[in-house]
Coordinates of C-alpha atoms in Angstrom, one line a residue:
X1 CA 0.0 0.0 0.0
X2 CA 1.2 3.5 -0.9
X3 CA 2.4 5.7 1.8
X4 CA -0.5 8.3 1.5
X5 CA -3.1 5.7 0.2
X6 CA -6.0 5.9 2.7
X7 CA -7.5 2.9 3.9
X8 CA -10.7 2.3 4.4
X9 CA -11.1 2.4 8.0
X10 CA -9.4 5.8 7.6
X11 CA -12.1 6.7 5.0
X12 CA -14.9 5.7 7.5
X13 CA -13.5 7.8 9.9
X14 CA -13.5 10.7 7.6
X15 CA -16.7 9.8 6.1
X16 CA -18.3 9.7 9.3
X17 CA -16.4 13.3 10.5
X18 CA -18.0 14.9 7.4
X19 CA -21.9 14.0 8.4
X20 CA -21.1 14.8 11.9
X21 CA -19.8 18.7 11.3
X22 CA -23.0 19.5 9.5
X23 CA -24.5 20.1 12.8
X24 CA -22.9 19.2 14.2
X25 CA -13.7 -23.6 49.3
X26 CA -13.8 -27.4 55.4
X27 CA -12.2 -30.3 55.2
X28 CA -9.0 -32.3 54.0
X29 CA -11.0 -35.3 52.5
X30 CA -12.7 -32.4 50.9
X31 CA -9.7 -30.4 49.8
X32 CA -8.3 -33.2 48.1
X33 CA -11.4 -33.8 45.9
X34 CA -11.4 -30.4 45.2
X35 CA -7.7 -30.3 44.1
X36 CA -8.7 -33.3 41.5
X37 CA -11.6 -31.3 40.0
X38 CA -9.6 -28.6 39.4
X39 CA -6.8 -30.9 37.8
X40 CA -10.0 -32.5 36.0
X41 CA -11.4 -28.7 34.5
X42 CA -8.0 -27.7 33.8
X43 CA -7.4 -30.9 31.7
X44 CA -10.7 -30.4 30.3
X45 CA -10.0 -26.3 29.2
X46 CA -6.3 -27.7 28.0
X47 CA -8.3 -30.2 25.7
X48 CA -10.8 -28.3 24.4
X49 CA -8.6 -25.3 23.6
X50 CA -6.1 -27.8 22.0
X51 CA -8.9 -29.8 20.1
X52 CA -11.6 -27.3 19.6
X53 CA -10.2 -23.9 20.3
X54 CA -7.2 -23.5 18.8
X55 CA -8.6 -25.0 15.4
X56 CA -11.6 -22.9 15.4
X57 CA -9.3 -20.0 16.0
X58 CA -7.1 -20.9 12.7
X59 CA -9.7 -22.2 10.6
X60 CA -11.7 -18.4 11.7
X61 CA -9.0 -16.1 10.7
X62 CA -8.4 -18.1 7.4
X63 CA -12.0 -17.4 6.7
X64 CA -12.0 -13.8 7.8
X65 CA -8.9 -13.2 5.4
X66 CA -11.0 -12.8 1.7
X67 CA -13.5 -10.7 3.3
X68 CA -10.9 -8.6 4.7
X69 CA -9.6 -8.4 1.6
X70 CA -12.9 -7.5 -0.4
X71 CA -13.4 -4.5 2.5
X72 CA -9.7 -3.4 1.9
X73 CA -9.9 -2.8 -1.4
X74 CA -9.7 0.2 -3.9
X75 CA -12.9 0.5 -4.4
X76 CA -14.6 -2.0 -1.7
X77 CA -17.7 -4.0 -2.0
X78 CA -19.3 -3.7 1.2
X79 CA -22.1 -6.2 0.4
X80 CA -20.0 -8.7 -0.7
X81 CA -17.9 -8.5 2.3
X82 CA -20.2 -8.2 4.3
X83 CA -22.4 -11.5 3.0
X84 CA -20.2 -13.6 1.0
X85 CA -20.6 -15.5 -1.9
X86 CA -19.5 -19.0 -3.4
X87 CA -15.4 -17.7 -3.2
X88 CA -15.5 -16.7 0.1
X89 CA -17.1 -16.1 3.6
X90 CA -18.2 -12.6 4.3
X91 CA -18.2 -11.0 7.8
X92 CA -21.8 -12.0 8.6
X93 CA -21.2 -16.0 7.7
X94 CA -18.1 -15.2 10.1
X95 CA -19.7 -14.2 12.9
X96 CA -22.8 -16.9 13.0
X97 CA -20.2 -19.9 12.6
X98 CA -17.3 -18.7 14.5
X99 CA -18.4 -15.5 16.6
X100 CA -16.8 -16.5 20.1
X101 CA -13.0 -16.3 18.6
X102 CA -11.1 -13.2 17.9
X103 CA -11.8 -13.4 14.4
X104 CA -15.0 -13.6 14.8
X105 CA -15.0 -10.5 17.4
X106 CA -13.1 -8.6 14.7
X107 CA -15.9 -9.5 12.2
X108 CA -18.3 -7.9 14.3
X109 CA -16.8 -4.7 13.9
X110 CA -16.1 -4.4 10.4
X111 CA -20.1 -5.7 9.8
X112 CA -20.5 -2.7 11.5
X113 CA -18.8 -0.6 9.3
X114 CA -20.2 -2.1 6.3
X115 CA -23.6 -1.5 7.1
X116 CA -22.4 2.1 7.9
X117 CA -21.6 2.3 4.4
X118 CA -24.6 0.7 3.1
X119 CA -26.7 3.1 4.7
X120 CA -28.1 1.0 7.8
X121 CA -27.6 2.9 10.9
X122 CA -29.2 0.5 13.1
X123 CA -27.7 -2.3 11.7
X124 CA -24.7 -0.8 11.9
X125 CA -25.2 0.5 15.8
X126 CA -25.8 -3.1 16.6
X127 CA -22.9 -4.4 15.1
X128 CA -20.7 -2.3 16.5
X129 CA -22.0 -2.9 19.7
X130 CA -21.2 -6.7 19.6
X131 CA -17.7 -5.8 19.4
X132 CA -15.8 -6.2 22.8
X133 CA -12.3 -4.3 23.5
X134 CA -9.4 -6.2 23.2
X135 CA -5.8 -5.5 25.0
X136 CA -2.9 -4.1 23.2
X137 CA -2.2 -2.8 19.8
X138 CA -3.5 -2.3 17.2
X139 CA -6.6 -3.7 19.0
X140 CA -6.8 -0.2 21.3
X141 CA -7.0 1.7 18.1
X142 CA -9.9 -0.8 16.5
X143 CA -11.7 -0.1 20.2
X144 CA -11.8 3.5 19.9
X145 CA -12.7 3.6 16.3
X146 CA -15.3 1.4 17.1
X147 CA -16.8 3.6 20.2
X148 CA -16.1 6.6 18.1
X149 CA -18.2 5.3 15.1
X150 CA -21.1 4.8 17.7
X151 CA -20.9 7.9 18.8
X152 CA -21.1 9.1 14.7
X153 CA -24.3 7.0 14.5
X154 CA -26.0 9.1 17.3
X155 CA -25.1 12.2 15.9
X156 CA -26.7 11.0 12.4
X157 CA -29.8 9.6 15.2
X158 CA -29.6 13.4 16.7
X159 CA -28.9 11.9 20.0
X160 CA -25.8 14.2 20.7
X161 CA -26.1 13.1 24.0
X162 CA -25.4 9.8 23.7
X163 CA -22.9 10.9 20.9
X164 CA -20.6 12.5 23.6
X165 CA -20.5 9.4 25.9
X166 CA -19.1 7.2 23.1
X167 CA -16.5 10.0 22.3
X168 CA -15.4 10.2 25.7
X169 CA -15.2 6.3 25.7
X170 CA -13.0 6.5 22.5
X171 CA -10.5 8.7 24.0
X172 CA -10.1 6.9 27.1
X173 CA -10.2 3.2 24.6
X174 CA -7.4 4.7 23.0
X175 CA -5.2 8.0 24.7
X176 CA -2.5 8.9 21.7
X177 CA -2.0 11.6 19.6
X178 CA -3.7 10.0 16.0
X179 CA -7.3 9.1 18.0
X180 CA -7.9 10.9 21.1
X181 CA -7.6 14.4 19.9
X182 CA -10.2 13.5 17.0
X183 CA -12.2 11.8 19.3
X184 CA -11.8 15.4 21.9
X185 CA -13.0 17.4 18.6
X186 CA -15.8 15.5 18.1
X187 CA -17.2 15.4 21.6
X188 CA -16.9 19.4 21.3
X189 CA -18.7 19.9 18.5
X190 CA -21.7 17.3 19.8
X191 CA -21.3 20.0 23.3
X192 CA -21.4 23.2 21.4
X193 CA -24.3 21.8 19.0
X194 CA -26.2 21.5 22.3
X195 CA -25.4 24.8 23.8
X196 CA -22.8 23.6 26.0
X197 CA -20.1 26.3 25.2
X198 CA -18.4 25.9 28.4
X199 CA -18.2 21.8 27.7
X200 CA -17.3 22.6 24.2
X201 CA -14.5 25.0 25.2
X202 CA -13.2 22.7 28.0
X203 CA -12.9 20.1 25.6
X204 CA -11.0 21.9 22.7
X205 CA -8.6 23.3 25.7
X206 CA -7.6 19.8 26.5
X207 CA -6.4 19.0 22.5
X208 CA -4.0 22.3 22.7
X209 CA -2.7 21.1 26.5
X210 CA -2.9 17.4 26.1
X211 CA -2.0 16.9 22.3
X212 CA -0.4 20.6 21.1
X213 CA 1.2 18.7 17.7
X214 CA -1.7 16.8 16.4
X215 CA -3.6 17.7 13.3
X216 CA -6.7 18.7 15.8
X217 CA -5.1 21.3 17.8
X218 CA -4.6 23.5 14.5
X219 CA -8.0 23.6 14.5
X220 CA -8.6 23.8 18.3
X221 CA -7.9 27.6 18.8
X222 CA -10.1 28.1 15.6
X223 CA -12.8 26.4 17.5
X224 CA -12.6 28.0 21.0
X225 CA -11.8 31.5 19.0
X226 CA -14.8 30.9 17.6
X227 CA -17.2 31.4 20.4
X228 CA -16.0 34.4 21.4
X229 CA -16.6 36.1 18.5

């Protein structure tokens, strides 16, 4: 992939920034038989991960792979990645069959995405909400897109509200310079949109303090200027 290619996540992002500005255990006879059930369970959770797991796991993110790759794409067929077809699985087929593994987690998320793009905000809004966090990167980064993309959907459902929880959540999911600044913008312009100025203000203040070299804190000063005009 080129340097500055944007992917499509990025393009979601941006897609979704553009509709949201236009607003805006007595015993030792019982000890011991509880020492053998837990040898027993943790024999049990070895073979199942061993034997069921860890194959589910593999045989899930080779699935996941060609619907990844139809979403990733120049020009991406959300449909098709999103249901499938004879060549492949799609994100929805994913989920049913193998939804408890990370693959299937990760599915979740981008079926959210492509309903997003299709046009099906509750679809999408339940989807996304399927997702759960994972630990580490890039994982924290997919968490706060995912929150932050929420938060998109109740701007577009003029719940601005709402919209400001999820932003909040996506800058806690994720605290860096790329995410939580955008994340900071878009929870105050949800504020200001409801009359909150002070809010609004507070939040633009923390970009230029928290994060003065992101792309955001250009804009920041702009923002707060702007209300006291």
């Amino acid at each position: 992939m080129a340097k500055n290619e944007v992917t499509p996540q990025e393009a979601a992002i941006g897609e979704a920034i553009t509709k949201t500005e236009s607003f805006f255990e007595n015993n030792s006879k019982g000890a011991i038989w509880a020492l053998v059930a837990i040898f027993v369970l943790a024999g049990a959770i070895f073979g199942y991960r061993k034997l069921m797991a860890e194959p589910r796991v593999e045989k899930a993110s080779a699935m996941i792979a060609e619907a990844q790759y139809r979403f990733e794409q120049a020009n991406p067929d959300y449909e098709l990645a999103l249901n499938g077809d004879e060549n492949g699985a799609g994100f929805l087929e994913i989920i049913e069959t193998y939804g408890s593994t990370p693959a299937g987690n990760l599915a979740k998320h981008y079926a959210g995405v492509c309903y997003l793009h299709l046009g099906d905000l509750d679809a999408a809004a339940d989807y996304l909400a399927k997702y759960s966090p994972v630990k580490g990167l890039p994982g924290q980064i997919v968490n706060a897109q995912n929150l932050g993309l929420q938060g998109d959907i109740a701007v577009e459902q003029d719940d601005l509200a709402k919209a400001v929880k999820f932003y909040d959540k996506a800058v806690k999911a994720s605290d860096n310079i790329y995410t939580a600044p955008l994340y900071l913008r878009k929870a105050g312009l949800a504020l200001r949109a409801q009359g909150k100025e002070k809010e609004a203000v507070a939040a633009f203040e923390k970009i230029l303090a928290l994060y003065p070299s992101s792309i955001e804190a250009r804009e920041a000063e702009k923002l707060i200027g702007s209300e006291n005009r």
